Coordinates of C-alpha atoms in Angstrom, one line a residue:
X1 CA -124.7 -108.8 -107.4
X2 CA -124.9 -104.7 -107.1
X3 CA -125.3 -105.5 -103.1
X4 CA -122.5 -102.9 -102.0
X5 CA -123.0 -100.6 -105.1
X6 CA -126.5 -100.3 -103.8
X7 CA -125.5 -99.4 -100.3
X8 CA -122.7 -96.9 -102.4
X9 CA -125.6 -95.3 -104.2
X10 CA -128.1 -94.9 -101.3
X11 CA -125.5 -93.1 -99.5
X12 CA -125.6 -95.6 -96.2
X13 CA -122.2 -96.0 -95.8
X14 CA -122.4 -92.0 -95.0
X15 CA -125.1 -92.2 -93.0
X16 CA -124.1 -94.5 -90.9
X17 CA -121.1 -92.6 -90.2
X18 CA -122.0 -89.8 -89.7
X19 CA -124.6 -91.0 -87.2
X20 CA -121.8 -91.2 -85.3
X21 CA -122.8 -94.4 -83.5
X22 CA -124.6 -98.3 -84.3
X23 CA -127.4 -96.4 -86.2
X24 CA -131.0 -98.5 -85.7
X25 CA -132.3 -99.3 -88.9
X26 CA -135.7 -97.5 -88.2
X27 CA -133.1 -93.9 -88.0
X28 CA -131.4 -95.4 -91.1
X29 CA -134.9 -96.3 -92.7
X30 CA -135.4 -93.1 -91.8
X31 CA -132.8 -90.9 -93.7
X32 CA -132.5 -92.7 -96.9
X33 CA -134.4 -91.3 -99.9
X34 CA -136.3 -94.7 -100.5
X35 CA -139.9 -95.1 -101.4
X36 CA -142.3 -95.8 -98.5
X37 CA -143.5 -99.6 -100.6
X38 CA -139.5 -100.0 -100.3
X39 CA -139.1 -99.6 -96.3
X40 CA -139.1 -103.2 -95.6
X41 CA -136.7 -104.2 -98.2
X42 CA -133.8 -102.3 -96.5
X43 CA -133.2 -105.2 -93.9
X44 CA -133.2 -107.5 -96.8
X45 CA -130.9 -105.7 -98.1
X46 CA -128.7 -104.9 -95.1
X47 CA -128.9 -108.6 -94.0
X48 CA -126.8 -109.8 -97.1
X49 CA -124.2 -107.1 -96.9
X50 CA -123.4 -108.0 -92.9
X51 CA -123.2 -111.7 -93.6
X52 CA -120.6 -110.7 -96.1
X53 CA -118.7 -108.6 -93.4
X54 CA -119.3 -105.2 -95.2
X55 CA -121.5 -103.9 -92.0
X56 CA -121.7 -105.4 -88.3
X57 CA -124.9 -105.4 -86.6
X58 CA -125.9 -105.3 -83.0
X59 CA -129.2 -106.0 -80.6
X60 CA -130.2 -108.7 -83.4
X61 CA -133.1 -109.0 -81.6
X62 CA -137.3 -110.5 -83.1
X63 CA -137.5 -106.6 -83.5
X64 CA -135.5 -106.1 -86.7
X65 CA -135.9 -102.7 -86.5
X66 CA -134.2 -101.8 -83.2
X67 CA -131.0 -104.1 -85.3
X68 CA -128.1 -101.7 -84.9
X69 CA -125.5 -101.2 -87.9
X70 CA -122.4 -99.9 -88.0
X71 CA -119.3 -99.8 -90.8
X72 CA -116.5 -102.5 -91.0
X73 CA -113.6 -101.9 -92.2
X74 CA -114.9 -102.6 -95.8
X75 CA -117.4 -100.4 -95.8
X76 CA -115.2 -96.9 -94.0
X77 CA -113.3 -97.4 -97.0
X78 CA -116.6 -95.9 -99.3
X79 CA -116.7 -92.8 -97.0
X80 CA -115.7 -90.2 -99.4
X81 CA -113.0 -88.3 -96.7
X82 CA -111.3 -91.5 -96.1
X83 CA -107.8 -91.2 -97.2
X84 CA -108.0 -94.0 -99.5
X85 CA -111.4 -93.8 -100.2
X86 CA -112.4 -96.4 -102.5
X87 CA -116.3 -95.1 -103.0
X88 CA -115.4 -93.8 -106.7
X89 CA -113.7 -97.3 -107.6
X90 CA -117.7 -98.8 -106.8
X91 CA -119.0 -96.3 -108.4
X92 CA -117.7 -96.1 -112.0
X93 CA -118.1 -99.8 -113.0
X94 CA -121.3 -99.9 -112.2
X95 CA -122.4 -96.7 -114.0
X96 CA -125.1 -96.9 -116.1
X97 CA -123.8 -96.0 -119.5
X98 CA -120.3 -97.6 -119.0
X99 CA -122.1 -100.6 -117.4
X100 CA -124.1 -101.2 -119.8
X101 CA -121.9 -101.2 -122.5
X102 CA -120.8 -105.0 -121.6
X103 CA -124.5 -105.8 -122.7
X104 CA -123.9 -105.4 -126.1
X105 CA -120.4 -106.8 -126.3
X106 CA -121.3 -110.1 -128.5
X107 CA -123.4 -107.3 -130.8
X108 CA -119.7 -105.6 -130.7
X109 CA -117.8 -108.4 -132.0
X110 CA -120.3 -108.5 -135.4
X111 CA -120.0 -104.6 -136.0
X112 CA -117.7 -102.3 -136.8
X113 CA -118.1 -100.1 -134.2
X114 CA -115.0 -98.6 -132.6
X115 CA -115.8 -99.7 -128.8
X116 CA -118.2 -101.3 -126.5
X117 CA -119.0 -98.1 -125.3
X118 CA -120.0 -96.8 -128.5
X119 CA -121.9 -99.3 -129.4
X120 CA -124.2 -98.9 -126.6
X121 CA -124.3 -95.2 -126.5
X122 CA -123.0 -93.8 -130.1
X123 CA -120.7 -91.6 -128.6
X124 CA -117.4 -92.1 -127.6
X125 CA -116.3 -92.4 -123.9
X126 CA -114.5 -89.7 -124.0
X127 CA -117.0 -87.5 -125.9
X128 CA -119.7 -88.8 -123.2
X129 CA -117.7 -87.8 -119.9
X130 CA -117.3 -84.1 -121.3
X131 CA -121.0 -83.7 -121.2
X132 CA -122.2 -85.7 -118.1
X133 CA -120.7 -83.3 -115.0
X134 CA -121.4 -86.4 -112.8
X135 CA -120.0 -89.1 -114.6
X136 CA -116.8 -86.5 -115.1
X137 CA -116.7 -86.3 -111.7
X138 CA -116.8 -90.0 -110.7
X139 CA -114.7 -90.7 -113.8
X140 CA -111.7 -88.6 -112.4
X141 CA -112.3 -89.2 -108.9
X142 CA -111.8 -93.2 -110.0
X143 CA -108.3 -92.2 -111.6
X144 CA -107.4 -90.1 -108.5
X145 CA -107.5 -93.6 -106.2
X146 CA -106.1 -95.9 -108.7
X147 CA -102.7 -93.0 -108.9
X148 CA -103.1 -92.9 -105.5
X149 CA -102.7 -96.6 -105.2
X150 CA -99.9 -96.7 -107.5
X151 CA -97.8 -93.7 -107.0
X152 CA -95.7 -94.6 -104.3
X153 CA -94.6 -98.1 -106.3
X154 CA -94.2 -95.9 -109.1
X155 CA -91.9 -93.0 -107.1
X156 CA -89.9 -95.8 -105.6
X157 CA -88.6 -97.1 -108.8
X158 CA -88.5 -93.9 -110.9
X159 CA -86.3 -92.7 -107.3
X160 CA -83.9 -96.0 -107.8
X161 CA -83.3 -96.0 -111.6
X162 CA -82.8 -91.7 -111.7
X163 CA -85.6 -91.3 -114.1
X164 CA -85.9 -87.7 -113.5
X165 CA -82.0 -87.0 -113.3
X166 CA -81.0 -83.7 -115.1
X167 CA -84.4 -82.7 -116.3
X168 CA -86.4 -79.4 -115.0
X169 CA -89.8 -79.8 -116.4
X170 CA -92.5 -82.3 -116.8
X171 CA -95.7 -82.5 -118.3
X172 CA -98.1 -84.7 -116.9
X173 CA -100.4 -85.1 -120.6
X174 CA -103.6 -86.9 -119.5
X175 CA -102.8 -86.3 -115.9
X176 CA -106.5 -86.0 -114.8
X177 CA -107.3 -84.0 -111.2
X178 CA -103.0 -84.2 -110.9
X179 CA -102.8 -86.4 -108.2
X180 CA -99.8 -88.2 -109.7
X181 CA -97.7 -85.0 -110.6
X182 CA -98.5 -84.1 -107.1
X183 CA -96.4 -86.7 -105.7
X184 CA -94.2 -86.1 -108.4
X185 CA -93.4 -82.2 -107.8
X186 CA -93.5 -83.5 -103.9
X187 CA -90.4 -86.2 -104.4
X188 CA -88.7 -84.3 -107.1
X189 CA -88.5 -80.7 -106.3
X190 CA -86.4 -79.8 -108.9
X191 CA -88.9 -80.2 -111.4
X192 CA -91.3 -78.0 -112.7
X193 CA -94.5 -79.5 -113.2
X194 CA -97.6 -79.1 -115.5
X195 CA -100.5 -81.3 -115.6
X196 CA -102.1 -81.0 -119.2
X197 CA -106.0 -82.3 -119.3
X198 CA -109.2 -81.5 -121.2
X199 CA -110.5 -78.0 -120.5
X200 CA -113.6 -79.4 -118.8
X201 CA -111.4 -81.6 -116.3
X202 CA -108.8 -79.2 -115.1
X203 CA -111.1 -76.4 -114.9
X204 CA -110.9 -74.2 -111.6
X205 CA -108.0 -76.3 -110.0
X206 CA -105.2 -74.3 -108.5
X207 CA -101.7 -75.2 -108.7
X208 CA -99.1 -74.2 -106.4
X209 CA -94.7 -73.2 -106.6
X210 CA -93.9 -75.9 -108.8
X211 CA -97.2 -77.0 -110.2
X212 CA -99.8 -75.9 -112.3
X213 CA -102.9 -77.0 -114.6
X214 CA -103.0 -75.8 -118.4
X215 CA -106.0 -76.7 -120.7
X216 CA -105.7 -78.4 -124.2
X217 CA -105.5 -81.2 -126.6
X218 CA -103.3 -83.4 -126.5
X219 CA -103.8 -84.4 -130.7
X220 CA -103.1 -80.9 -131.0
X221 CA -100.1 -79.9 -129.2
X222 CA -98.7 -80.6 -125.9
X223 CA -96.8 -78.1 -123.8
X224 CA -92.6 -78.1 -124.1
X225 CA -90.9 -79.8 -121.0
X226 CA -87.7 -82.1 -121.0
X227 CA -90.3 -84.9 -119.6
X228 CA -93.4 -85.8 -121.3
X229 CA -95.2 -88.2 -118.8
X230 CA -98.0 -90.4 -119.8
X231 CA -99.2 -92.8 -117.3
X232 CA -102.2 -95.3 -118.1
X233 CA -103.1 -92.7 -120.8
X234 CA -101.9 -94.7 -124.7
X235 CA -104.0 -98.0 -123.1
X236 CA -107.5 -96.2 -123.9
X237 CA -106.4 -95.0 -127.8
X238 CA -105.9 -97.2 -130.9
X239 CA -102.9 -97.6 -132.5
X240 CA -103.0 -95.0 -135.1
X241 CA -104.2 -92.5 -132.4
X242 CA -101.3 -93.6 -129.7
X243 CA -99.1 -92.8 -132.9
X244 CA -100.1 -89.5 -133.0
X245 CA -100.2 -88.9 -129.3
X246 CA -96.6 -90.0 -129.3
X247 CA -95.5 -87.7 -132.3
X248 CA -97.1 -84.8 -129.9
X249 CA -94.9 -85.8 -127.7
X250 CA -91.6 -86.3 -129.4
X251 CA -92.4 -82.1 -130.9
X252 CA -92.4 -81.0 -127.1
X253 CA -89.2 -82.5 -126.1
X254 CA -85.6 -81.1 -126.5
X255 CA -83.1 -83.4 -127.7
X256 CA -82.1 -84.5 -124.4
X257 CA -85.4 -85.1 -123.1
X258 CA -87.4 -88.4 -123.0
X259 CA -91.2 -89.5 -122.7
X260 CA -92.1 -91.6 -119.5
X261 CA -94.8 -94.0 -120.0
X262 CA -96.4 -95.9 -116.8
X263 CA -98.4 -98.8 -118.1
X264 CA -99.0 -102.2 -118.1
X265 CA -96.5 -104.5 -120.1
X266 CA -98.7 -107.8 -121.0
X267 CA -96.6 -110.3 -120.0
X268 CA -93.5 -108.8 -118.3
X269 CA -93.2 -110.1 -114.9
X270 CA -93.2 -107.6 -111.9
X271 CA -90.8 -107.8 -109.1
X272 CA -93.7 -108.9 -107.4
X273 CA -94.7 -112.2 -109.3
X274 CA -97.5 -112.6 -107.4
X275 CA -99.0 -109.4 -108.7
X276 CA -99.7 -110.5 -112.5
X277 CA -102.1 -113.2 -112.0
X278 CA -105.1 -112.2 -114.2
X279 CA -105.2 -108.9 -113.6
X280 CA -103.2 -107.4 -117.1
X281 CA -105.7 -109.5 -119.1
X282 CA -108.8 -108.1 -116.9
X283 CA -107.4 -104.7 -118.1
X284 CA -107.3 -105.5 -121.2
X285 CA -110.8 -106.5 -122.1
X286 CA -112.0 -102.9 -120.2
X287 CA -110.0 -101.3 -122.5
X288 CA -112.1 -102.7 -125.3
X289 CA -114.8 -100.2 -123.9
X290 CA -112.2 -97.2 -125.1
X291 CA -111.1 -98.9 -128.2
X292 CA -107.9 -99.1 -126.8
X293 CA -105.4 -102.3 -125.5
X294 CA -102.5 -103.3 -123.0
X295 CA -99.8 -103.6 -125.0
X296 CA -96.6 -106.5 -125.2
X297 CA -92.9 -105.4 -125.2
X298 CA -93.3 -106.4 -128.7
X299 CA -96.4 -104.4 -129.8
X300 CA -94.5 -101.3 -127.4
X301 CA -91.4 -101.2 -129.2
X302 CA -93.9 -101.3 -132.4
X303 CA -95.2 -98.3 -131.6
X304 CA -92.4 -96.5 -130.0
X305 CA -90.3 -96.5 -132.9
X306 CA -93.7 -96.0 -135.4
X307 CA -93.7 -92.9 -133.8
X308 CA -90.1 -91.9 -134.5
X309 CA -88.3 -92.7 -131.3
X310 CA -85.1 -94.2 -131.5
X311 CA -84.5 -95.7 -128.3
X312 CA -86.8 -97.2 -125.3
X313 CA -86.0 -98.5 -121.9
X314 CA -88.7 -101.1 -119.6
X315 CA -88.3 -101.2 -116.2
X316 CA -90.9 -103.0 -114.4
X317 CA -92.3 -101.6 -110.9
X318 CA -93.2 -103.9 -107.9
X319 CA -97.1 -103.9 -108.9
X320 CA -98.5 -104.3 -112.2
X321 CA -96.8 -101.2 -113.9
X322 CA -93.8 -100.7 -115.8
X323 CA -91.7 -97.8 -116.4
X324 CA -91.0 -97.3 -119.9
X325 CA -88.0 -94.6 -120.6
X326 CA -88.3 -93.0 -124.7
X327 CA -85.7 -91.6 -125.9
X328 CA -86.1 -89.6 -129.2

């Protein structure tokens, strides 16, 4: 059910907060850009999403619309100033194209299309979310919470096992909005950092002392630094295209240098066994949508040392990420 998606798209999480108080639902009625037929299907709707404890009403009175609403801890978490807003993370599974795509995945399995998503839409994923601004927008936003989320399991260990010891640089290749390399240049501040994206994703972002954007493509070349970081970036490519992402890679690094890869290892237990359940497989049929997998140790070292490496080190983090040290 698209219950809390709805209330994501309408925009009443952020009315209701910014009402500032238990907003009636005539006032709430009132502000959101519904048709008039549709008025009376707002309490319906409403109704549903308090019993499930994503709003808490008041004055529940015959007079449904003198019911007051206001936001549970659920919902605050869609406000888009929260500090760990979660409103992109409802957003972007339930987007239209990329929704949609799951449709067509039995139609999928008897083509040869590259990925769910181009079978629904012809186009790439990545080819799509250069020329939709909004679905760009949601798209990074969406990475933005999930690094937030993850970066402080993923500073904690790279703090304990030294991965940054004796380097000066780092390039953060698929690194989004840079809200990883943030924390990064924050906790390290030795190192010199560079998030490298898509011209269309890094435009007008300002970097600061040890931080800056630069445009490009990363199947071209990829900036020199004595780190190459790639976190959740080889997941979305094939094998043949992770290849060649890696070989980038290994040109932009000295001899004494090493690529860090943050990504799910099917199989390899966390420190936290309690965090694998189900979740690396879930991630690995969305990653059908790219045309891309979660890879084993196995199929890792397969492709490490396919792409010239010589050397590789796992070390698994407390959630569902690993640290994966390459040495050339």
């Amino acid at each position: 059910m698209k219950g809390p998606d709805t209330a994501v798209e309408l925009n009443i999480p952020e009315i209701i907060h910014n009402y500032g108080q238990p907003m009636p639902l005539s006032q709430l009625i009132a502000s959101l850009p519904i048709h008039p037929s549709k008025t009376s299907f707002i309490y319906r709707l409403m109704r549903i999403l308090t019993h499930n404890g994503f709003f808490q009403h008041h004055n529940a009175i015959e007079n449904e619309q003198e019911v007051k609403y206001e936001l549970t801890y659920s919902s605050r978490l869609l406000i888009k100033d929260h500090p760990i807003s979660m409103k992109s993370l409802s957003e972007f599974p339930f987007f239209p194209r990329f929704f949609k795509s799951w449709w067509e995945i039995s139609t999928w399995f008897t083509n040869e299309d590259p990925s769910l998503f181009h079978s629904k839409n012809n186009m790439s994923f990545w080819d799509y979310v250069s020329h939709d601004p909004k679905f760009n927008h949601i798209f990074n936003d969406c990475m933005k919470t999930i690094s937030l989320f993850t970066s402080s399991e993923v500073i904690e260990k790279c703090m304990s096992i030294k991965v940054f010891k004796g380097l000066e640089s780092l390039v953060d290749v698929g690194g989004g909005t840079g809200t990883m390399a943030k924390v990064i240049a924050k906790s390290f501040p030795q190192l010199k950092c560079i998030v490298f994206d898509l011209p269309h994703v890094v435009a007008n972002l300002q970097g600061t002392k040890n931080f800056e954007y630069v445009s490009g493509d990363m199947f071209e070349a990829i900036p020199s630094a004595d780190c190459i970081m790639l976190k959740n970036v080889l997941h979305d490519w094939s094998e043949e295209e992770s290849i060649k992402i890696l070989d980038k890679c290994k040109q932009a690094i000295p001899s004494h240098g090493k690529v860090v890869i943050i990504e799910i290892v099917m199989e390899h237990k966390p420190e936290d066994e309690t965090a694998i359940g189900g979740e690396q497989y879930l991630f690995d049929m969305i990653m059908m949508t790219f045309a891309g997998k979660e890879r084993s140790e196995k199929e890792w070292a397969n492709l490490i040392l396919s792409a010239g490496f010589n050397n590789y080190k796992i070390t698994p983090t407390s959630g569902l990420l690993s640290i994966i040290e390459v040495y050339p």
